[in-house]
Amino acid sequence: MAPDTVSLRYFLVLAQELNFTRAAARIGIAQPALSARIRRLEAELGISLLVRNTRSVALTTAGVALAESAPPALAALDRAWDTARKAAAGKLGTLRIGYSVSTGAETAPALVDSLIRNSPGLEVIAAPMATPEISPAVADGRIDAGITRGEQPGRGVRRFLLRRERIGVQLAQHHPLAEHPEVDIPDAAAYPLRLPDHMANPVIHDQLAALFRDIQPTPRFHTPAVSFDLSQRDLRDGRTLAPAGEVALTTQPAGLTWRPLRGAPTLTIHLVLPRVQSPLHHRLRAVAKTLAHELHWLSD
């Protein structure tokens, strides 16, 4: 199918929910150019696809039929064509990555740096996103790829294990439990436990809470009012422990340390790609596999 047709089918999907301006911005086509494409396609097809006014877009019967035949993967097909066009001009194009804040201290920067080093001409734009929004954004084409902590739910995507890390607890260096090379789960549960906000990342919240499910007396959980507190005051004073992945060893501030929880399962970090992938996605996947091997991210 011609690139114009693919782009416009995806636009028509968006136009049912967004106004003309926002839908045009979503597919990255300037409004005058998009209007010209629509008129050209309507002339080629001999039918009218939409009726536009200042606030909305109303699809004709033909427009609805064309939109309904367009799966979310059309966004990936659009980018595959754009990548091929730019490669012919000596450019690889732009790769948009959304990542969980929890992966932004080490994992996401390492992958972005590796992509830039190994792909001259590729522009990489990476930005933190609310974790539950990443898989849907990849599926509908708003971003090209995602990096999430935990295997987040979502349709229309494929997930690849990027990193595995031990679960432990972050605690003050002067805390009594810091004297041990490993901490038993019941011993950690004797202290208040700080968990990530459930709305921000329900998968990880539930996984960490499940570690203490059968402990008696019932552990005391709390979520800080501020999701990211540079002072870490509640940990520094020794009153609270924070279940966390092993990456905390390299990112924590002075005065804190990290100890593994004996017998705990591993946390995982996943690369999220659309189900229909372009050559640029395959390049990203190859770079990610090499990086995971070099940095021993998947070692048991």
PDB file of C-alpha atoms in Angstrom:
ATOM      1  CA  MET A   1       0.000   0.000   0.000  1.00  0.00           C
ATOM      2  CA  ALA A   2       1.290   3.499  -0.824  1.00  0.00           C
ATOM      3  CA  PRO A   3       2.750   5.451   2.132  1.00  0.00           C
ATOM      4  CA  ASP A   4       0.155   8.225   1.665  1.00  0.00           C
ATOM      5  CA  THR A   5      -2.650   5.715   2.106  1.00  0.00           C
ATOM      6  CA  VAL A   6      -1.068   4.148   5.165  1.00  0.00           C
ATOM      7  CA  SER A   7      -0.512   7.545   6.846  1.00  0.00           C
ATOM      8  CA  LEU A   8      -4.022   8.693   6.111  1.00  0.00           C
ATOM      9  CA  ARG A   9      -5.623   5.493   7.347  1.00  0.00           C
ATOM     10  CA  TYR A  10      -3.848   6.009  10.645  1.00  0.00           C
ATOM     11  CA  PHE A  11      -4.897   9.677  10.656  1.00  0.00           C
ATOM     12  CA  LEU A  12      -8.526   8.663  10.175  1.00  0.00           C
ATOM     13  CA  VAL A  13      -8.290   6.366  13.215  1.00  0.00           C
ATOM     14  CA  LEU A  14      -7.039   9.280  15.318  1.00  0.00           C
ATOM     15  CA  ALA A  15      -9.504  11.729  13.790  1.00  0.00           C
ATOM     16  CA  GLN A  16     -12.399   9.835  15.331  1.00  0.00           C
ATOM     17  CA  GLU A  17     -11.085  10.777  18.795  1.00  0.00           C
ATOM     18  CA  LEU A  18      -9.042  13.964  18.272  1.00  0.00           C
ATOM     19  CA  ASN A  19      -9.540  17.198  16.380  1.00  0.00           C
ATOM     20  CA  PHE A  20      -7.782  17.768  13.055  1.00  0.00           C
ATOM     21  CA  THR A  21      -4.860  19.699  14.565  1.00  0.00           C
ATOM     22  CA  ARG A  22      -4.059  17.160  17.297  1.00  0.00           C
ATOM     23  CA  ALA A  23      -4.449  14.190  14.952  1.00  0.00           C
ATOM     24  CA  ALA A  24      -2.137  15.816  12.394  1.00  0.00           C
ATOM     25  CA  ALA A  25       0.451  16.469  15.109  1.00  0.00           C
ATOM     26  CA  ARG A  26       0.217  12.850  16.287  1.00  0.00           C
ATOM     27  CA  ILE A  27       1.294  11.490  12.891  1.00  0.00           C
ATOM     28  CA  GLY A  28       3.873  14.240  12.415  1.00  0.00           C
ATOM     29  CA  ILE A  29       2.487  15.825   9.237  1.00  0.00           C
ATOM     30  CA  ALA A  30       1.949  19.583   8.911  1.00  0.00           C
ATOM     31  CA  GLN A  31      -1.702  20.516   8.454  1.00  0.00           C
ATOM     32  CA  PRO A  32      -1.332  22.024   4.946  1.00  0.00           C
ATOM     33  CA  ALA A  33       0.562  18.961   3.728  1.00  0.00           C
ATOM     34  CA  LEU A  34      -1.992  16.662   5.341  1.00  0.00           C
ATOM     35  CA  SER A  35      -4.901  18.509   3.727  1.00  0.00           C
ATOM     36  CA  ALA A  36      -3.180  18.190   0.360  1.00  0.00           C
ATOM     37  CA  ARG A  37      -2.694  14.444   0.885  1.00  0.00           C
ATOM     38  CA  ILE A  38      -6.347  14.019   1.777  1.00  0.00           C
ATOM     39  CA  ARG A  39      -7.522  15.898  -1.309  1.00  0.00           C
ATOM     40  CA  ARG A  40      -5.154  13.874  -3.511  1.00  0.00           C
ATOM     41  CA  LEU A  41      -6.286  10.554  -2.077  1.00  0.00           C
ATOM     42  CA  GLU A  42      -9.969  11.501  -2.337  1.00  0.00           C
ATOM     43  CA  ALA A  43      -9.382  12.419  -5.986  1.00  0.00           C
ATOM     44  CA  GLU A  44      -7.661   9.078  -6.638  1.00  0.00           C
ATOM     45  CA  LEU A  45     -10.410   7.110  -4.898  1.00  0.00           C
ATOM     46  CA  GLY A  46     -13.257   9.198  -6.274  1.00  0.00           C
ATOM     47  CA  ILE A  47     -14.868   9.431  -2.828  1.00  0.00           C
ATOM     48  CA  SER A  48     -15.027  11.839   0.087  1.00  0.00           C
ATOM     49  CA  LEU A  49     -13.399  10.610   3.297  1.00  0.00           C
ATOM     50  CA  LEU A  50     -14.162  13.325   5.821  1.00  0.00           C
ATOM     51  CA  VAL A  51     -15.921  16.585   6.501  1.00  0.00           C
ATOM     52  CA  ARG A  52     -13.738  18.988   8.461  1.00  0.00           C
ATOM     53  CA  ASN A  53     -14.825  21.963  10.543  1.00  0.00           C
ATOM     54  CA  THR A  54     -12.874  24.148  12.942  1.00  0.00           C
ATOM     55  CA  ARG A  55     -13.283  21.877  15.946  1.00  0.00           C
ATOM     56  CA  SER A  56     -13.643  18.330  14.753  1.00  0.00           C
ATOM     57  CA  VAL A  57     -13.461  15.854  11.916  1.00  0.00           C
ATOM     58  CA  ALA A  58     -16.557  13.970  10.823  1.00  0.00           C
ATOM     59  CA  LEU A  59     -15.839  10.857   8.778  1.00  0.00           C
ATOM     60  CA  THR A  60     -17.984   9.917   5.827  1.00  0.00           C
ATOM     61  CA  THR A  61     -19.159   6.326   5.420  1.00  0.00           C
ATOM     62  CA  ALA A  62     -16.130   5.655   3.219  1.00  0.00           C
ATOM     63  CA  GLY A  63     -13.859   7.316   5.763  1.00  0.00           C
ATOM     64  CA  VAL A  64     -15.205   5.142   8.566  1.00  0.00           C
ATOM     65  CA  ALA A  65     -14.691   1.993   6.482  1.00  0.00           C
ATOM     66  CA  LEU A  66     -11.103   2.969   5.717  1.00  0.00           C
ATOM     67  CA  ALA A  67     -10.394   3.817   9.364  1.00  0.00           C
ATOM     68  CA  GLU A  68     -11.850   0.574  10.668  1.00  0.00           C
ATOM     69  CA  SER A  69      -9.509  -1.421   8.452  1.00  0.00           C
ATOM     70  CA  ALA A  70      -6.482   0.234  10.089  1.00  0.00           C
ATOM     71  CA  PRO A  71      -4.904  -1.529  13.071  1.00  0.00           C
ATOM     72  CA  PRO A  72      -2.593   0.354  15.473  1.00  0.00           C
ATOM     73  CA  ALA A  73       0.378  -1.278  13.764  1.00  0.00           C
ATOM     74  CA  LEU A  74      -0.086   1.164  10.878  1.00  0.00           C
ATOM     75  CA  ALA A  75       1.962   3.633  12.913  1.00  0.00           C
ATOM     76  CA  ALA A  76       4.895   1.222  12.833  1.00  0.00           C
ATOM     77  CA  LEU A  77       4.455   0.748   9.082  1.00  0.00           C
ATOM     78  CA  ASP A  78       4.514   4.513   8.606  1.00  0.00           C
ATOM     79  CA  ARG A  79       7.814   4.721  10.453  1.00  0.00           C
ATOM     80  CA  ALA A  80       9.252   1.760   8.534  1.00  0.00           C
ATOM     81  CA  TRP A  81       8.631   3.633   5.285  1.00  0.00           C
ATOM     82  CA  ASP A  82      10.042   6.850   6.776  1.00  0.00           C
ATOM     83  CA  THR A  83      13.146   4.993   7.976  1.00  0.00           C
ATOM     84  CA  ALA A  84      13.772   3.566   4.514  1.00  0.00           C
ATOM     85  CA  ARG A  85      13.352   6.996   2.936  1.00  0.00           C
ATOM     86  CA  LYS A  86      15.790   8.625   5.366  1.00  0.00           C
ATOM     87  CA  ALA A  87      18.285   5.786   5.066  1.00  0.00           C
ATOM     88  CA  ALA A  88      18.381   6.400   1.319  1.00  0.00           C
ATOM     89  CA  ALA A  89      19.291   9.995   2.138  1.00  0.00           C
ATOM     90  CA  GLY A  90      22.050   8.915   4.527  1.00  0.00           C
ATOM     91  CA  LYS A  91      19.994   9.371   7.698  1.00  0.00           C
ATOM     92  CA  LEU A  92      18.522   6.722   9.960  1.00  0.00           C
ATOM     93  CA  GLY A  93      15.720   8.918  11.270  1.00  0.00           C
ATOM     94  CA  THR A  94      14.418   9.387  14.793  1.00  0.00           C
ATOM     95  CA  LEU A  95      13.770   6.761  17.468  1.00  0.00           C
ATOM     96  CA  ARG A  96      11.389   7.762  20.250  1.00  0.00           C
ATOM     97  CA  ILE A  97      11.748   5.832  23.521  1.00  0.00           C
ATOM     98  CA  GLY A  98       9.601   6.120  26.630  1.00  0.00           C
ATOM     99  CA  TYR A  99      10.966   4.690  29.848  1.00  0.00           C
ATOM    100  CA  SER A 100       9.882   4.061  33.419  1.00  0.00           C
ATOM    101  CA  VAL A 101      11.427   6.537  35.845  1.00  0.00           C
ATOM    102  CA  SER A 102      12.824   3.561  37.774  1.00  0.00           C
ATOM    103  CA  THR A 103      14.941   2.608  34.727  1.00  0.00           C
ATOM    104  CA  GLY A 104      16.188   6.122  34.073  1.00  0.00           C
ATOM    105  CA  ALA A 105      19.181   6.091  36.400  1.00  0.00           C
ATOM    106  CA  GLU A 106      21.134   3.351  34.649  1.00  0.00           C
ATOM    107  CA  THR A 107      19.329   1.079  32.172  1.00  0.00           C
ATOM    108  CA  ALA A 108      17.736   3.629  29.834  1.00  0.00           C
ATOM    109  CA  PRO A 109      20.842   5.880  29.577  1.00  0.00           C
ATOM    110  CA  ALA A 110      23.073   2.875  28.851  1.00  0.00           C
ATOM    111  CA  LEU A 111      20.812   1.720  26.014  1.00  0.00           C
ATOM    112  CA  VAL A 112      20.484   5.212  24.540  1.00  0.00           C
ATOM    113  CA  ASP A 113      24.267   5.727  24.629  1.00  0.00           C
ATOM    114  CA  SER A 114      24.832   2.367  22.952  1.00  0.00           C
ATOM    115  CA  LEU A 115      22.284   3.173  20.226  1.00  0.00           C
ATOM    116  CA  ILE A 116      23.957   6.492  19.470  1.00  0.00           C
ATOM    117  CA  ARG A 117      27.452   4.963  19.398  1.00  0.00           C
ATOM    118  CA  ASN A 118      26.432   2.118  17.126  1.00  0.00           C
ATOM    119  CA  SER A 119      24.061   4.005  14.823  1.00  0.00           C
ATOM    120  CA  PRO A 120      25.616   7.144  13.292  1.00  0.00           C
ATOM    121  CA  GLY A 121      22.873   9.348  11.888  1.00  0.00           C
ATOM    122  CA  LEU A 122      20.201   8.067  14.283  1.00  0.00           C
ATOM    123  CA  GLU A 123      18.482  10.637  16.468  1.00  0.00           C
ATOM    124  CA  VAL A 124      17.306   9.135  19.779  1.00  0.00           C
ATOM    125  CA  ILE A 125      14.715  10.956  21.852  1.00  0.00           C
ATOM    126  CA  ALA A 126      14.129   9.360  25.270  1.00  0.00           C
ATOM    127  CA  ALA A 127      11.768  10.664  27.939  1.00  0.00           C
ATOM    128  CA  PRO A 128      10.302   9.337  31.199  1.00  0.00           C
ATOM    129  CA  MET A 129       6.663   8.288  31.135  1.00  0.00           C
ATOM    130  CA  ALA A 130       4.139   6.905  33.588  1.00  0.00           C
ATOM    131  CA  THR A 131       4.843   3.178  33.439  1.00  0.00           C
ATOM    132  CA  PRO A 132       1.249   2.012  32.720  1.00  0.00           C
ATOM    133  CA  GLU A 133       1.145   4.322  29.681  1.00  0.00           C
ATOM    134  CA  ILE A 134       4.237   2.955  27.947  1.00  0.00           C
ATOM    135  CA  SER A 135       2.877  -0.248  26.365  1.00  0.00           C
ATOM    136  CA  PRO A 136      -0.263   1.473  25.009  1.00  0.00           C
ATOM    137  CA  ALA A 137       1.891   4.287  23.603  1.00  0.00           C
ATOM    138  CA  VAL A 138       4.088   1.771  21.768  1.00  0.00           C
ATOM    139  CA  ALA A 139       1.041  -0.116  20.484  1.00  0.00           C
ATOM    140  CA  ASP A 140      -0.636   2.942  18.973  1.00  0.00           C
ATOM    141  CA  GLY A 141       2.548   4.476  17.588  1.00  0.00           C
ATOM    142  CA  ARG A 142       2.990   7.503  19.841  1.00  0.00           C
ATOM    143  CA  ILE A 143       6.484   6.217  20.661  1.00  0.00           C
ATOM    144  CA  ASP A 144       8.669   3.643  18.926  1.00  0.00           C
ATOM    145  CA  ALA A 145       9.817   1.646  21.949  1.00  0.00           C
ATOM    146  CA  GLY A 146       9.593   1.490  25.710  1.00  0.00           C
ATOM    147  CA  ILE A 147      11.656   0.358  28.685  1.00  0.00           C
ATOM    148  CA  THR A 148       9.596  -0.809  31.642  1.00  0.00           C
ATOM    149  CA  ARG A 149      10.306  -2.295  35.027  1.00  0.00           C
ATOM    150  CA  GLY A 150       8.258  -5.478  35.148  1.00  0.00           C
ATOM    151  CA  GLU A 151       6.338  -7.101  32.306  1.00  0.00           C
ATOM    152  CA  GLN A 152       3.637  -4.499  31.959  1.00  0.00           C
ATOM    153  CA  PRO A 153       0.275  -5.560  30.470  1.00  0.00           C
ATOM    154  CA  GLY A 154      -0.866  -4.337  27.075  1.00  0.00           C
ATOM    155  CA  ARG A 155      -1.985  -5.523  23.659  1.00  0.00           C
ATOM    156  CA  GLY A 156      -0.331  -4.937  20.330  1.00  0.00           C
ATOM    157  CA  VAL A 157       3.241  -5.131  21.628  1.00  0.00           C
ATOM    158  CA  ARG A 158       6.044  -7.633  22.104  1.00  0.00           C
ATOM    159  CA  ARG A 159       8.213  -7.628  25.210  1.00  0.00           C
ATOM    160  CA  PHE A 160      11.824  -8.712  25.390  1.00  0.00           C
ATOM    161  CA  LEU A 161      13.642  -9.359  28.648  1.00  0.00           C
ATOM    162  CA  LEU A 162      16.402  -6.757  28.858  1.00  0.00           C
ATOM    163  CA  ARG A 163      17.649  -7.024  32.414  1.00  0.00           C
ATOM    164  CA  ARG A 164      17.251  -9.152  35.519  1.00  0.00           C
ATOM    165  CA  GLU A 165      18.204  -7.896  38.980  1.00  0.00           C
ATOM    166  CA  ARG A 166      18.012  -9.172  42.531  1.00  0.00           C
ATOM    167  CA  ILE A 167      15.459  -7.742  44.943  1.00  0.00           C
ATOM    168  CA  GLY A 168      16.763  -6.348  48.185  1.00  0.00           C
ATOM    169  CA  VAL A 169      16.133  -3.514  50.601  1.00  0.00           C
ATOM    170  CA  GLN A 170      17.570  -0.027  50.638  1.00  0.00           C
ATOM    171  CA  LEU A 171      18.361   1.114  54.152  1.00  0.00           C
ATOM    172  CA  ALA A 172      20.539   3.423  56.231  1.00  0.00           C
ATOM    173  CA  GLN A 173      24.184   2.411  56.551  1.00  0.00           C
ATOM    174  CA  HIS A 174      23.837   2.506  60.348  1.00  0.00           C
ATOM    175  CA  HIS A 175      20.727   0.278  60.332  1.00  0.00           C
ATOM    176  CA  PRO A 176      21.166  -2.985  62.318  1.00  0.00           C
ATOM    177  CA  LEU A 177      20.225  -5.081  59.287  1.00  0.00           C
ATOM    178  CA  ALA A 178      23.008  -3.463  57.234  1.00  0.00           C
ATOM    179  CA  GLU A 179      25.481  -5.572  59.227  1.00  0.00           C
ATOM    180  CA  HIS A 180      24.336  -8.713  57.353  1.00  0.00           C
ATOM    181  CA  PRO A 181      25.354  -9.628  53.788  1.00  0.00           C
ATOM    182  CA  GLU A 182      21.753 -10.772  53.167  1.00  0.00           C
ATOM    183  CA  VAL A 183      18.508  -9.910  54.938  1.00  0.00           C
ATOM    184  CA  ASP A 184      15.787 -12.430  55.741  1.00  0.00           C
ATOM    185  CA  ILE A 185      12.350 -11.362  54.545  1.00  0.00           C
ATOM    186  CA  PRO A 186      10.717 -11.684  58.021  1.00  0.00           C
ATOM    187  CA  ASP A 187      13.467  -9.501  59.512  1.00  0.00           C
ATOM    188  CA  ALA A 188      12.850  -6.797  56.915  1.00  0.00           C
ATOM    189  CA  ALA A 189       9.097  -7.020  57.525  1.00  0.00           C
ATOM    190  CA  ALA A 190       9.616  -6.011  61.164  1.00  0.00           C
ATOM    191  CA  TYR A 191      10.175  -2.448  59.949  1.00  0.00           C
ATOM    192  CA  PRO A 192       7.860  -0.127  58.001  1.00  0.00           C
ATOM    193  CA  LEU A 193       8.313  -0.814  54.280  1.00  0.00           C
ATOM    194  CA  ARG A 194       8.184   1.903  51.658  1.00  0.00           C
ATOM    195  CA  LEU A 195       6.602   0.748  48.387  1.00  0.00           C
ATOM    196  CA  PRO A 196       6.202   2.590  45.075  1.00  0.00           C
ATOM    197  CA  ASP A 197       2.814   4.136  44.464  1.00  0.00           C
ATOM    198  CA  HIS A 198       0.356   1.551  43.140  1.00  0.00           C
ATOM    199  CA  MET A 199      -1.058   3.849  40.455  1.00  0.00           C
ATOM    200  CA  ALA A 200       2.445   4.687  39.182  1.00  0.00           C
ATOM    201  CA  ASN A 201       3.416   1.039  38.703  1.00  0.00           C
ATOM    202  CA  PRO A 202       0.858  -1.529  39.925  1.00  0.00           C
ATOM    203  CA  VAL A 203       2.904  -4.492  38.596  1.00  0.00           C
ATOM    204  CA  ILE A 204       5.984  -3.679  40.683  1.00  0.00           C
ATOM    205  CA  HIS A 205       3.963  -2.542  43.697  1.00  0.00           C
ATOM    206  CA  ASP A 206       2.105  -5.861  43.771  1.00  0.00           C
ATOM    207  CA  GLN A 207       5.284  -7.909  43.188  1.00  0.00           C
ATOM    208  CA  LEU A 208       7.108  -6.244  46.072  1.00  0.00           C
ATOM    209  CA  ALA A 209       4.100  -6.421  48.396  1.00  0.00           C
ATOM    210  CA  ALA A 210       3.718 -10.141  47.599  1.00  0.00           C
ATOM    211  CA  LEU A 211       7.146 -10.830  49.108  1.00  0.00           C
ATOM    212  CA  PHE A 212       5.649 -10.180  52.537  1.00  0.00           C
ATOM    213  CA  ARG A 213       2.189 -11.689  51.986  1.00  0.00           C
ATOM    214  CA  ASP A 214       2.489 -14.550  54.504  1.00  0.00           C
ATOM    215  CA  ILE A 215       4.475 -12.698  57.154  1.00  0.00           C
ATOM    216  CA  GLN A 216       2.959 -12.280  60.612  1.00  0.00           C
ATOM    217  CA  PRO A 217       2.356  -9.835  62.112  1.00  0.00           C
ATOM    218  CA  THR A 218       1.140  -8.064  58.989  1.00  0.00           C
ATOM    219  CA  PRO A 219       3.871  -5.771  57.626  1.00  0.00           C
ATOM    220  CA  ARG A 220       3.341  -2.027  57.655  1.00  0.00           C
ATOM    221  CA  PHE A 221       3.451  -0.583  54.132  1.00  0.00           C
ATOM    222  CA  HIS A 222       3.455   3.068  53.204  1.00  0.00           C
ATOM    223  CA  THR A 223       3.855   5.117  50.046  1.00  0.00           C
ATOM    224  CA  PRO A 224       5.649   8.464  50.285  1.00  0.00           C
ATOM    225  CA  ALA A 225       3.624  11.551  49.451  1.00  0.00           C
ATOM    226  CA  VAL A 226       6.364  12.529  46.974  1.00  0.00           C
ATOM    227  CA  SER A 227       7.164   9.774  44.477  1.00  0.00           C
ATOM    228  CA  PHE A 228      10.814  10.792  44.160  1.00  0.00           C
ATOM    229  CA  ASP A 229      12.431  12.255  47.300  1.00  0.00           C
ATOM    230  CA  LEU A 230      16.099  13.186  46.919  1.00  0.00           C
ATOM    231  CA  SER A 231      16.544  13.495  50.680  1.00  0.00           C
ATOM    232  CA  GLN A 232      15.389   9.911  51.389  1.00  0.00           C
ATOM    233  CA  ARG A 233      14.790  11.129  54.940  1.00  0.00           C
ATOM    234  CA  ASP A 234      12.614   8.204  55.953  1.00  0.00           C
ATOM    235  CA  LEU A 235      15.426   5.792  55.084  1.00  0.00           C
ATOM    236  CA  ARG A 236      18.275   7.852  56.491  1.00  0.00           C
ATOM    237  CA  ASP A 237      16.799   7.930  59.974  1.00  0.00           C
ATOM    238  CA  GLY A 238      16.684   4.118  60.080  1.00  0.00           C
ATOM    239  CA  ARG A 239      12.937   3.868  60.694  1.00  0.00           C
ATOM    240  CA  THR A 240      12.023   2.560  57.224  1.00  0.00           C
ATOM    241  CA  LEU A 241      13.267   0.077  54.633  1.00  0.00           C
ATOM    242  CA  ALA A 242      12.566   0.274  50.907  1.00  0.00           C
ATOM    243  CA  PRO A 243      12.371  -2.914  48.810  1.00  0.00           C
ATOM    244  CA  ALA A 244      14.331  -2.170  45.653  1.00  0.00           C
ATOM    245  CA  GLY A 245      16.253  -3.729  42.804  1.00  0.00           C
ATOM    246  CA  GLU A 246      20.010  -4.164  42.830  1.00  0.00           C
ATOM    247  CA  VAL A 247      20.502  -1.078  40.679  1.00  0.00           C
ATOM    248  CA  ALA A 248      20.111   0.875  43.934  1.00  0.00           C
ATOM    249  CA  LEU A 249      23.732  -0.040  44.671  1.00  0.00           C
ATOM    250  CA  THR A 250      24.985   2.320  41.979  1.00  0.00           C
ATOM    251  CA  THR A 251      22.379   5.083  42.203  1.00  0.00           C
ATOM    252  CA  GLN A 252      21.717   5.621  45.908  1.00  0.00           C
ATOM    253  CA  PRO A 253      22.823   8.752  47.765  1.00  0.00           C
ATOM    254  CA  ALA A 254      25.450   8.837  50.505  1.00  0.00           C
ATOM    255  CA  GLY A 255      24.349   7.419  53.822  1.00  0.00           C
ATOM    256  CA  LEU A 256      22.300   4.595  52.354  1.00  0.00           C
ATOM    257  CA  THR A 257      23.176   1.051  51.359  1.00  0.00           C
ATOM    258  CA  TRP A 258      21.439  -1.980  49.831  1.00  0.00           C
ATOM    259  CA  ARG A 259      21.238  -5.602  50.936  1.00  0.00           C
ATOM    260  CA  PRO A 260      19.685  -8.518  48.997  1.00  0.00           C
ATOM    261  CA  LEU A 261      16.649 -10.283  50.408  1.00  0.00           C
ATOM    262  CA  ARG A 262      17.380 -13.956  50.915  1.00  0.00           C
ATOM    263  CA  GLY A 263      15.139 -16.157  48.740  1.00  0.00           C
ATOM    264  CA  ALA A 264      13.428 -13.294  46.910  1.00  0.00           C
ATOM    265  CA  PRO A 265      12.692 -13.603  43.161  1.00  0.00           C
ATOM    266  CA  THR A 266      14.258 -11.249  40.639  1.00  0.00           C
ATOM    267  CA  LEU A 267      12.924  -7.983  39.284  1.00  0.00           C
ATOM    268  CA  THR A 268      12.882  -7.667  35.497  1.00  0.00           C
ATOM    269  CA  ILE A 269      13.260  -4.832  33.014  1.00  0.00           C
ATOM    270  CA  HIS A 270      11.724  -5.252  29.562  1.00  0.00           C
ATOM    271  CA  LEU A 271      12.158  -3.689  26.153  1.00  0.00           C
ATOM    272  CA  VAL A 272       8.727  -3.054  24.619  1.00  0.00           C
ATOM    273  CA  LEU A 273       8.354  -3.001  20.829  1.00  0.00           C
ATOM    274  CA  PRO A 274       5.300  -2.968  18.536  1.00  0.00           C
ATOM    275  CA  ARG A 275       4.054  -6.307  17.247  1.00  0.00           C
ATOM    276  CA  VAL A 276       4.770  -5.195  13.669  1.00  0.00           C
ATOM    277  CA  GLN A 277       8.399  -4.056  13.578  1.00  0.00           C
ATOM    278  CA  SER A 278      10.421  -1.965  11.157  1.00  0.00           C
ATOM    279  CA  PRO A 279      14.136  -2.315  10.333  1.00  0.00           C
ATOM    280  CA  LEU A 280      14.800   0.359  12.944  1.00  0.00           C
ATOM    281  CA  HIS A 281      13.138  -1.796  15.607  1.00  0.00           C
ATOM    282  CA  HIS A 282      15.321  -4.738  14.584  1.00  0.00           C
ATOM    283  CA  ARG A 283      18.387  -2.535  14.933  1.00  0.00           C
ATOM    284  CA  LEU A 284      17.248  -1.489  18.425  1.00  0.00           C
ATOM    285  CA  ARG A 285      16.646  -5.104  19.409  1.00  0.00           C
ATOM    286  CA  ALA A 286      20.119  -6.143  18.211  1.00  0.00           C
ATOM    287  CA  VAL A 287      21.829  -3.300  20.100  1.00  0.00           C
ATOM    288  CA  ALA A 288      19.846  -4.138  23.254  1.00  0.00           C
ATOM    289  CA  LYS A 289      20.835  -7.833  23.088  1.00  0.00           C
ATOM    290  CA  THR A 290      24.507  -6.969  22.671  1.00  0.00           C
ATOM    291  CA  LEU A 291      24.416  -4.468  25.530  1.00  0.00           C
ATOM    292  CA  ALA A 292      22.676  -6.921  27.872  1.00  0.00           C
ATOM    293  CA  HIS A 293      25.389  -9.460  27.113  1.00  0.00           C
ATOM    294  CA  GLU A 294      28.247  -6.996  27.582  1.00  0.00           C
ATOM    295  CA  LEU A 295      26.946  -5.701  30.910  1.00  0.00           C
ATOM    296  CA  HIS A 296      25.826  -9.146  32.182  1.00  0.00           C
ATOM    297  CA  TRP A 297      22.260  -7.903  32.655  1.00  0.00           C
ATOM    298  CA  LEU A 298      20.789 -11.372  32.234  1.00  0.00           C
ATOM    299  CA  SER A 299      23.265 -13.340  34.342  1.00  0.00           C
ATOM    300  CA  ASP A 300      21.683 -15.573  36.947  1.00  0.00           C
TER     301      ASP A 300
END
